[in-house]
Amino acid sequence: GGGGGQRHPDVREVDGLLTDIVDLCSLIFAYSLMIADKRGIAAADVSLVSPESGKAYNHLLSRYVQLEEVLITSNYRTAVGCEEVEEDCDFAVSTITDDTFHILSKATARAIETQHAASASAVIQHANHVLSHELKVRIFSPRLSLCFCVCWPS
């Protein structure tokens, strides 16, 4: 084997794939609600359609959560690598907080769209980890004497 370099997926491709997975999960969930309603069952459960479909649905959601967590981490590290520092007036302002909140808000909104509590919770917990640990460490790093702030439009 020639051993050529391994191609890393484009972040936009992965983002689009995650959106497609969420759309598919939403359709599966809606179908399950319809089946449950037709059968006169109050609670919707994908496994009501068939045990195999429930297993496949849970496997899909598990992979979705894994991919979302990898994308969050990758996008956060890219944002740190592309961090812009504006030095105006008496202090420097970093773009890392705005970039991080954009990354995390998109991922958590998409996770909630799955309509699956455990999956949404897992992604939100990972987003919380990025905020409470990685971003916090970055902001309060002794080597940085920057003022980190989120600038809200007036």
Coordinates of C-alpha atoms in Angstrom, one line a residue:
G1 CA 0.0 0.0 0.0
G2 CA 0.9 3.5 -1.0
G3 CA -0.1 4.8 2.4
G4 CA -1.4 8.2 1.1
G5 CA -2.6 10.7 3.7
Q6 CA -5.9 10.1 5.3
R7 CA -8.5 12.7 4.3
H8 CA -10.1 14.5 7.2
P9 CA -13.8 15.2 6.7
D10 CA -14.9 18.7 6.1
V11 CA -16.5 20.2 9.1
R12 CA -19.4 21.5 6.9
E13 CA -20.0 17.9 5.7
V14 CA -20.1 16.6 9.2
D15 CA -22.4 19.4 10.3
G16 CA -24.7 18.6 7.4
L17 CA -24.6 14.9 8.2
L18 CA -25.5 15.6 11.8
T19 CA -28.5 17.7 10.6
D20 CA -29.6 14.9 8.3
I21 CA -29.4 12.4 11.2
V22 CA -31.5 14.6 13.4
D23 CA -34.0 15.0 10.6
L24 CA -34.2 11.3 10.2
C25 CA -34.6 10.8 14.0
S26 CA -37.4 13.3 14.0
L27 CA -39.2 11.4 11.2
I28 CA -38.8 8.1 12.9
F29 CA -40.1 9.6 16.2
A30 CA -43.1 11.2 14.3
Y31 CA -43.8 7.8 12.6
S32 CA -43.7 6.1 16.1
L33 CA -46.2 8.7 17.4
M34 CA -48.5 7.9 14.5
I35 CA -48.2 4.2 15.0
A36 CA -48.8 4.6 18.8
D37 CA -51.8 6.7 18.1
K38 CA -53.3 4.2 15.6
R39 CA -52.8 1.4 18.2
G40 CA -54.3 3.5 21.0
I41 CA -51.1 3.7 23.0
A42 CA -50.5 6.9 25.0
A43 CA -46.7 6.8 25.1
A44 CA -44.6 6.9 21.9
D45 CA -41.7 4.5 21.7
V46 CA -39.9 3.6 18.6
S47 CA -39.7 0.0 19.7
L48 CA -43.5 -0.2 19.4
V49 CA -43.1 -0.3 15.6
S50 CA -40.8 -3.3 16.0
P51 CA -38.0 -4.2 18.4
E52 CA -35.5 -4.1 15.5
S53 CA -36.5 -0.5 14.7
G54 CA -36.1 0.5 18.3
K55 CA -32.7 -1.0 18.4
A56 CA -31.6 0.7 15.2
Y57 CA -33.0 4.0 16.3
N58 CA -31.1 3.9 19.6
H59 CA -27.9 2.9 17.7
L60 CA -28.4 5.9 15.4
L61 CA -28.9 8.2 18.3
S62 CA -25.8 6.8 20.0
R63 CA -23.7 7.5 17.0
Y64 CA -25.2 10.9 16.6
V65 CA -24.2 11.8 20.1
Q66 CA -20.6 10.6 19.5
L67 CA -20.3 12.6 16.3
E68 CA -21.8 15.7 17.9
E69 CA -19.3 15.5 20.8
V70 CA -16.4 15.1 18.4
L71 CA -17.6 18.0 16.3
I72 CA -18.0 20.3 19.3
T73 CA -14.5 19.5 20.5
S74 CA -13.0 19.9 17.0
N75 CA -14.8 23.2 16.4
Y76 CA -13.8 24.5 19.8
R77 CA -10.1 23.6 19.2
T78 CA -10.3 25.2 15.7
A79 CA -11.8 28.4 17.3
V80 CA -9.0 28.5 19.8
G81 CA -6.5 28.1 17.0
C82 CA -8.1 30.9 14.9
E83 CA -8.7 33.2 17.9
E84 CA -8.6 36.8 17.1
V85 CA -7.5 39.3 19.7
E86 CA -8.5 42.9 19.2
E87 CA -6.4 45.4 21.2
D88 CA -8.4 48.5 21.6
C89 CA -8.1 51.2 24.3
D90 CA -6.8 49.9 27.6
F91 CA -7.4 46.1 27.1
A92 CA -7.5 43.3 24.6
V93 CA -10.7 41.5 23.7
S94 CA -10.8 37.9 22.4
T95 CA -13.4 36.4 20.0
I96 CA -13.2 33.0 21.7
T97 CA -16.3 33.4 23.8
D98 CA -18.5 34.4 20.9
D99 CA -17.1 31.6 18.8
T100 CA -17.6 29.1 21.5
F101 CA -21.2 30.1 22.3
H102 CA -22.0 29.9 18.5
I103 CA -20.6 26.4 18.3
L104 CA -22.4 25.2 21.5
S105 CA -25.7 26.8 20.8
K106 CA -25.9 25.2 17.3
A107 CA -25.0 21.8 18.7
T108 CA -27.4 22.0 21.7
A109 CA -30.3 23.2 19.5
R110 CA -29.7 20.3 17.1
A111 CA -29.6 17.8 20.0
I112 CA -32.9 19.1 21.4
E113 CA -34.4 18.6 17.9
T114 CA -33.8 14.9 18.2
Q115 CA -36.7 14.9 20.7
H116 CA -34.8 12.2 22.6
A117 CA -34.1 13.3 26.2
A118 CA -31.0 11.1 26.8
S119 CA -29.3 12.2 23.6
A120 CA -30.1 15.9 24.2
S121 CA -28.8 15.6 27.7
A122 CA -25.6 13.9 26.7
V123 CA -24.8 16.6 24.1
I124 CA -25.8 19.4 26.6
Q125 CA -23.5 17.8 29.2
H126 CA -20.6 17.8 26.8
A127 CA -21.3 21.5 25.9
N128 CA -21.3 22.2 29.6
H129 CA -18.0 20.5 30.0
V130 CA -16.5 22.7 27.2
L131 CA -17.8 25.8 28.9
S132 CA -17.0 24.9 32.5
H133 CA -13.7 23.3 31.9
E134 CA -12.0 24.0 28.6
L135 CA -13.2 27.6 28.0
K136 CA -12.7 28.4 31.7
V137 CA -9.1 27.2 31.6
R138 CA -8.5 29.2 28.4
I139 CA -10.0 32.4 29.8
F140 CA -8.2 32.2 33.1
S141 CA -4.9 31.0 31.7
P142 CA -2.1 32.8 33.5
R143 CA -0.3 33.5 30.1
L144 CA -3.3 35.5 28.9
S145 CA -3.9 39.0 30.2
L146 CA -6.9 39.5 28.0
C147 CA -10.4 40.7 28.8
F148 CA -12.8 38.1 27.5
C149 CA -16.3 39.4 27.0
V150 CA -19.4 38.8 24.9
C151 CA -20.3 42.0 23.0
W152 CA -24.1 42.3 22.7
P153 CA -25.5 44.6 20.1
S154 CA -27.1 47.7 21.6

